[in-house]
Amino acid sequence: MTVNLENYFPILLFVLVGLSFGVVSQIMGRLIGPHKPDEAKQSAYECGFEAFEDARIKFDVRYYLIAILFILFDLEAAFFFPWGVALRDIGWQGFLVMMVFVVEFVVGFWYVWKKGALNWE
């Protein structure tokens, strides 16, 4: 059994072109772009204050719960766009299936809301 490596050439070309665009854009940005660091640009910007403890401290479980719920509902909401685009093609059956999905979505959101999982105390 022989492997025809010519079939993998488009993949290799895609990877090389992608890497070259990334490397060239980084180099050009460093050469052409302004580089004037000052105190404001070098300051902490993610949370607004300097870190005062070790980065490996334990976080409250509510932080992870909110993050997981955000990802869950965000991914579920992402199903609405392709459904809306293909609504004419899928007909009434697709509409009814999506309505079942919407009911499950709303019931899940209501359950999470009533349990207080979205409350940050």
Coordinates of N, CA, C and O in Angstrom, one line a residue:
M1 N 0.8 -1.2 0.0 CA 0.0 0.0 0.0 C 0.9 1.2 0.0 O 1.7 1.4 0.9
T2 N 0.7 2.1 -1.0 CA 1.5 3.3 -1.1 C 0.6 4.5 -0.8 O -0.6 4.5 -1.0
V3 N 1.3 5.5 -0.2 CA 0.5 6.8 0.1 C 0.9 7.8 -0.9 O 2.1 8.0 -1.2
N4 N -0.1 8.4 -1.5 CA 0.2 9.4 -2.5 C 0.3 10.8 -1.8 O -0.7 11.4 -1.4
L5 N 1.5 11.3 -1.6 CA 1.7 12.5 -0.9 C 1.2 13.8 -1.7 O 1.1 14.8 -1.1
E6 N 1.0 13.6 -2.9 CA 0.5 14.8 -3.7 C -0.9 15.2 -3.2 O -1.2 16.4 -3.4
N7 N -1.6 14.4 -2.7 CA -2.9 14.8 -2.1 C -2.8 15.7 -0.9 O -3.8 16.4 -0.6
Y8 N -1.7 15.6 -0.2 CA -1.5 16.5 1.0 C -0.9 17.8 0.6 O -0.8 18.7 1.5
F9 N -0.6 18.1 -0.6 CA 0.1 19.3 -1.0 C -0.8 20.6 -0.7 O -0.3 21.6 -0.2
P10 N -2.1 20.5 -1.0 CA -3.0 21.7 -0.6 C -3.0 22.0 0.9 O -3.0 23.2 1.3
I11 N -2.9 21.0 1.7 CA -2.9 21.2 3.1 C -1.6 21.8 3.5 O -1.5 22.8 4.3
L12 N -0.5 21.3 3.0 CA 0.8 21.9 3.3 C 0.9 23.4 2.8 O 1.4 24.2 3.5
L13 N 0.4 23.6 1.6 CA 0.3 25.0 1.1 C -0.5 25.9 2.0 O -0.1 27.0 2.3
F14 N -1.6 25.4 2.4 CA -2.5 26.2 3.3 C -1.8 26.6 4.6 O -1.8 27.7 5.1
V15 N -1.1 25.6 5.2 CA -0.4 25.8 6.5 C 0.8 26.8 6.2 O 1.0 27.8 7.0
L16 N 1.5 26.6 5.2 CA 2.7 27.5 4.9 C 2.2 29.0 4.6 O 2.8 29.9 5.1
V17 N 1.1 29.1 3.8 CA 0.6 30.5 3.6 C 0.1 31.1 4.8 O 0.4 32.3 5.1
G18 N -0.6 30.4 5.7 CA -1.1 30.9 6.9 C 0.0 31.3 7.9 O 0.0 32.4 8.4
L19 N 1.0 30.5 8.0 CA 2.2 30.8 8.8 C 2.9 32.1 8.3 O 3.3 32.9 9.0
S20 N 3.1 32.1 7.0 CA 3.8 33.2 6.4 C 3.1 34.5 6.6 O 3.7 35.6 6.9
F21 N 1.7 34.5 6.4 CA 1.0 35.7 6.7 C 1.1 36.2 8.1 O 1.3 37.4 8.4
G22 N 1.1 35.2 9.1 CA 1.3 35.6 10.5 C 2.6 36.2 10.8 O 2.7 37.2 11.4
V23 N 3.7 35.5 10.3 CA 5.0 36.0 10.5 C 5.3 37.3 9.9 O 5.8 38.3 10.5
V24 N 4.8 37.5 8.6 CA 5.1 38.7 7.9 C 4.3 39.9 8.5 O 4.8 41.0 8.7
S25 N 3.1 39.6 9.0 CA 2.3 40.7 9.6 C 2.9 41.1 10.9 O 3.0 42.3 11.3
Q26 N 3.5 40.2 11.7 CA 4.2 40.6 12.9 C 5.4 41.4 12.7 O 5.7 42.4 13.4
I27 N 6.2 41.0 11.7 CA 7.4 41.7 11.4 C 7.1 43.1 10.8 O 7.7 44.1 11.3
M28 N 6.1 43.2 9.9 CA 5.8 44.5 9.4 C 5.2 45.4 10.5 O 5.4 46.6 10.5
G29 N 4.4 44.9 11.4 CA 3.9 45.7 12.5 C 4.9 46.2 13.4 O 4.9 47.3 13.8
R30 N 6.0 45.4 13.6 CA 7.1 45.9 14.4 C 7.9 46.9 13.7 O 8.4 47.9 14.3
L31 N 8.1 46.8 12.4 CA 8.9 47.7 11.7 C 8.2 49.0 11.3 O 8.8 50.1 11.4
I32 N 7.0 48.9 10.9 CA 6.3 50.1 10.4 C 5.5 50.8 11.6 O 5.4 52.0 11.6
G33 N 4.9 50.0 12.5 CA 4.0 50.6 13.5 C 4.7 51.4 14.5 O 5.9 51.2 14.8
P34 N 4.0 52.3 15.1 CA 4.7 53.1 16.2 C 4.9 52.3 17.4 O 4.1 51.4 17.8
H35 N 6.0 52.5 18.1 CA 6.4 51.8 19.3 C 6.8 52.8 20.3 O 8.0 53.1 20.4
K36 N 5.8 53.3 21.1 CA 6.1 54.3 22.1 C 5.5 53.9 23.4 O 4.5 54.4 23.8
P37 N 6.2 53.0 24.1 CA 5.6 52.6 25.4 C 5.7 53.7 26.4 O 6.6 54.4 26.5
D38 N 4.6 53.8 27.2 CA 4.6 54.7 28.4 C 4.0 54.0 29.5 O 3.6 52.8 29.5
E39 N 3.9 54.7 30.6 CA 3.4 54.0 31.9 C 2.0 53.5 31.7 O 1.6 52.5 32.2
A40 N 1.1 54.3 31.0 CA -0.3 53.9 30.9 C -0.4 52.6 30.0 O -1.2 51.7 30.3
K41 N 0.4 52.5 29.0 CA 0.4 51.4 28.1 C 0.9 50.1 28.8 O 0.5 49.0 28.4
Q42 N 1.8 50.3 29.7 CA 2.4 49.1 30.3 C 1.7 48.7 31.6 O 2.0 47.7 32.2
S43 N 0.7 49.4 32.0 CA -0.1 49.1 33.2 C -1.0 48.0 33.0 O -1.3 47.6 31.9
A44 N -1.5 47.4 34.1 CA -2.5 46.3 34.1 C -3.8 46.8 33.5 O -4.3 47.9 33.8
Y45 N -4.4 46.1 32.5 CA -5.6 46.6 31.9 C -6.7 45.6 32.0 O -7.9 45.9 31.7
E46 N -6.5 44.3 32.3 CA -7.6 43.3 32.3 C -8.6 43.6 33.4 O -9.8 43.4 33.2
C47 N -8.1 43.8 34.6 CA -9.0 44.0 35.7 C -9.0 45.4 36.3 O -9.7 45.7 37.2
G48 N -8.0 46.2 35.9 CA -8.0 47.6 36.4 C -7.1 47.8 37.6 O -6.9 48.9 38.0
F49 N -6.5 46.8 38.2 CA -5.6 47.0 39.3 C -4.5 46.0 39.2 O -4.6 44.9 38.6
E50 N -3.4 46.3 39.9 CA -2.3 45.4 39.9 C -2.5 44.2 40.7 O -3.3 44.1 41.7
A51 N -1.9 43.1 40.3 CA -2.0 41.8 41.0 C -1.4 42.0 42.4 O -0.3 42.5 42.5
F52 N -2.1 41.5 43.4 CA -1.5 41.6 44.7 C -1.3 40.3 45.4 O -0.8 40.3 46.5
E53 N -1.6 39.2 44.8 CA -1.4 37.9 45.3 C -0.8 37.0 44.2 O -0.7 37.4 43.1
D54 N -0.6 35.8 44.6 CA -0.1 34.8 43.7 C -1.2 34.4 42.7 O -2.4 34.5 43.0
A55 N -0.8 34.2 41.5 CA -1.8 33.9 40.4 C -2.5 32.5 40.6 O -3.5 32.3 39.9
R56 N -2.0 31.7 41.5 CA -2.5 30.4 41.7 C -3.5 30.3 42.9 O -3.6 29.3 43.5
I57 N -4.1 31.4 43.2 CA -5.1 31.4 44.3 C -6.4 30.7 43.9 O -6.7 30.6 42.7
K58 N -7.1 30.2 44.8 CA -8.4 29.5 44.5 C -9.5 30.6 44.2 O -9.6 31.6 44.9
F59 N -10.2 30.3 43.2 CA -11.3 31.2 42.8 C -12.6 30.6 43.4 O -12.7 29.4 43.6
D60 N -13.6 31.5 43.6 CA -14.9 31.1 44.0 C -15.6 30.2 43.0 O -15.4 30.5 41.8
V61 N -16.3 29.2 43.4 CA -16.9 28.3 42.4 C -18.0 29.1 41.6 O -18.2 28.8 40.4
R62 N -18.5 30.2 42.1 CA -19.5 30.9 41.3 C -18.9 31.5 40.1 O -19.6 31.7 39.1
Y63 N -17.6 31.9 40.1 CA -17.0 32.4 38.9 C -17.0 31.4 37.8 O -17.3 31.7 36.7
Y64 N -16.7 30.2 38.1 CA -16.7 29.1 37.1 C -18.1 28.8 36.6 O -18.3 28.5 35.5
L65 N -19.0 28.8 37.5 CA -20.4 28.6 37.2 C -21.0 29.6 36.2 O -21.6 29.2 35.2
I66 N -20.7 30.9 36.5 CA -21.1 31.9 35.5 C -20.4 31.7 34.2 O -21.1 31.9 33.1
A67 N -19.2 31.4 34.2 CA -18.5 31.2 32.9 C -19.0 30.0 32.1 O -19.3 30.1 30.9
I68 N -19.3 28.9 32.8 CA -19.9 27.7 32.1 C -21.3 28.0 31.6 O -21.7 27.7 30.5
L69 N -22.1 28.7 32.4 CA -23.4 29.1 32.0 C -23.4 30.0 30.8 O -24.2 29.9 29.8
F70 N -22.4 31.0 30.8 CA -22.3 31.9 29.6 C -22.0 31.1 28.4 O -22.6 31.3 27.3
I71 N -21.1 30.2 28.5 CA -20.7 29.4 27.3 C -21.9 28.6 26.8 O -22.2 28.5 25.6
L72 N -22.5 27.9 27.8 CA -23.7 27.1 27.4 C -24.8 27.9 26.7 O -25.2 27.5 25.6
F73 N -25.2 29.0 27.2 CA -26.3 29.8 26.6 C -25.8 30.5 25.4 O -26.6 30.7 24.4
D74 N -24.5 30.8 25.3 CA -24.0 31.5 24.1 C -24.0 30.5 22.9 O -24.4 30.8 21.8
L75 N -23.6 29.2 23.2 CA -23.6 28.2 22.2 C -25.0 27.9 21.7 O -25.2 27.6 20.5
E76 N -25.9 27.8 22.7 CA -27.3 27.5 22.3 C -27.9 28.7 21.5 O -28.6 28.4 20.5
A77 N -27.6 29.9 21.8 CA -28.1 31.0 21.0 C -27.4 31.1 19.6 O -28.1 31.6 18.7
A78 N -26.3 30.5 19.5 CA -25.6 30.4 18.2 C -26.4 29.6 17.2 O -26.2 29.7 16.0
F79 N -27.3 28.7 17.6 CA -28.1 27.9 16.7 C -29.2 28.7 16.1 O -29.8 28.2 15.1
F80 N -29.5 29.8 16.6 CA -30.6 30.6 16.0 C -30.3 31.2 14.6 O -31.2 31.2 13.8
F81 N -29.1 31.6 14.4 CA -28.7 32.2 13.1 C -28.9 31.2 12.0 O -29.5 31.5 11.0
P82 N -28.2 30.0 12.0 CA -28.4 29.1 10.9 C -29.8 28.6 10.7 O -30.3 28.4 9.6
W83 N -30.6 28.5 11.8 CA -32.0 28.2 11.7 C -32.8 29.2 10.9 O -33.6 28.9 10.1
G84 N -32.5 30.5 11.3 CA -33.2 31.6 10.6 C -32.8 31.7 9.1 O -33.7 32.0 8.3
V85 N -31.6 31.4 8.8 CA -31.2 31.4 7.4 C -31.8 30.3 6.6 O -32.2 30.5 5.4
A86 N -31.9 29.1 7.2 CA -32.4 27.9 6.5 C -33.9 27.7 6.7 O -34.4 26.6 6.3
L87 N -34.6 28.6 7.3 CA -36.0 28.4 7.6 C -36.9 28.1 6.4 O -37.8 27.2 6.5
R88 N -36.7 28.7 5.3 CA -37.5 28.4 4.1 C -37.3 27.0 3.6 O -38.2 26.3 3.1
D89 N -36.0 26.5 3.8 CA -35.7 25.2 3.2 C -36.1 24.0 4.2 O -36.4 22.9 3.7
I90 N -36.2 24.3 5.5 CA -36.5 23.2 6.4 C -38.0 23.0 6.6 O -38.4 22.0 7.2
G91 N -38.8 24.0 6.3 CA -40.2 23.9 6.4 C -40.8 23.9 7.8 O -40.1 24.2 8.8
W92 N -42.0 23.4 7.9 CA -42.7 23.3 9.2 C -42.1 22.4 10.2 O -42.1 22.6 11.4
Q93 N -41.6 21.3 9.7 CA -40.9 20.3 10.6 C -39.7 21.0 11.3 O -39.5 20.8 12.5
G94 N -38.9 21.7 10.5 CA -37.8 22.4 11.1 C -38.2 23.5 12.1 O -37.6 23.7 13.1
F95 N -39.3 24.2 11.7 CA -39.8 25.2 12.6 C -40.3 24.6 13.9 O -40.0 25.1 15.0
L96 N -41.0 23.5 13.9 CA -41.5 22.8 15.1 C -40.3 22.3 16.0 O -40.4 22.4 17.2
V97 N -39.3 21.7 15.3 CA -38.2 21.3 16.1 C -37.5 22.4 16.8 O -37.0 22.3 17.9
M98 N -37.4 23.5 16.1 CA -36.7 24.7 16.7 C -37.6 25.3 17.8 O -37.0 25.8 18.8
M99 N -38.9 25.2 17.7 CA -39.7 25.7 18.8 C -39.5 24.8 20.0 O -39.5 25.3 21.1
V100 N -39.3 23.5 19.8 CA -39.0 22.6 21.0 C -37.7 23.1 21.6 O -37.6 23.1 22.8
F101 N -36.7 23.4 20.7 CA -35.4 23.8 21.2 C -35.6 25.2 22.0 O -35.0 25.3 23.1
V102 N -36.4 26.1 21.5 CA -36.6 27.4 22.2 C -37.3 27.1 23.5 O -36.9 27.8 24.5
V103 N -38.2 26.3 23.6 CA -38.9 26.0 24.9 C -37.9 25.4 25.9 O -37.8 25.8 27.0
E104 N -37.0 24.5 25.4 CA -36.0 23.9 26.3 C -35.0 25.0 26.7 O -34.6 25.0 27.9
F105 N -34.7 25.9 25.8 CA -33.8 27.0 26.1 C -34.4 27.9 27.2 O -33.7 28.3 28.2
V106 N -35.6 28.3 27.0 CA -36.3 29.2 28.0 C -36.4 28.5 29.3 O -36.2 29.1 30.4
V107 N -36.8 27.2 29.3 CA -37.0 26.5 30.6 C -35.6 26.4 31.3 O -35.6 26.5 32.5
G108 N -34.6 26.1 30.6 CA -33.3 26.0 31.2 C -32.8 27.3 31.8 O -32.3 27.4 32.9
F109 N -33.1 28.4 31.0 CA -32.7 29.8 31.5 C -33.6 30.1 32.8 O -33.0 30.7 33.7
W110 N -34.8 29.8 32.7 CA -35.7 30.1 33.9 C -35.2 29.3 35.1 O -35.2 29.8 36.2
Y111 N -34.9 28.0 34.9 CA -34.4 27.2 36.0 C -33.1 27.8 36.6 O -33.0 27.9 37.8
V112 N -32.2 28.2 35.8 CA -30.9 28.7 36.3 C -31.2 30.0 37.0 O -30.6 30.3 38.0
W113 N -32.1 30.8 36.5 CA -32.4 32.1 37.1 C -33.1 31.9 38.5 O -32.7 32.5 39.5
K114 N -34.0 30.9 38.6 CA -34.7 30.7 39.8 C -33.8 30.1 40.9 O -34.0 30.3 42.1
K115 N -32.8 29.3 40.5 CA -31.9 28.7 41.4 C -30.9 29.7 41.9 O -30.2 29.5 42.9
G116 N -30.8 30.9 41.3 CA -29.9 32.0 41.8 C -28.5 31.8 41.3 O -27.6 32.4 41.8
A117 N -28.3 31.0 40.2 CA -27.0 30.8 39.7 C -26.4 32.0 39.0 O -25.2 32.2 38.9
L118 N -27.3 33.0 38.6 CA -26.8 34.2 38.0 C -26.6 35.3 39.0 O -26.2 36.4 38.6
N119 N -26.9 35.1 40.2 CA -26.8 36.2 41.2 C -25.3 36.2 41.7 O -24.8 35.1 42.1
W120 N -24.7 37.3 41.7 CA -23.3 37.4 42.2 C -23.4 38.2 43.5 O -23.7 39.4 43.5
E121 N -23.2 37.6 44.6 CA -23.4 38.2 45.9 C -22.2 38.9 46.4 O -21.1 38.6 46.3

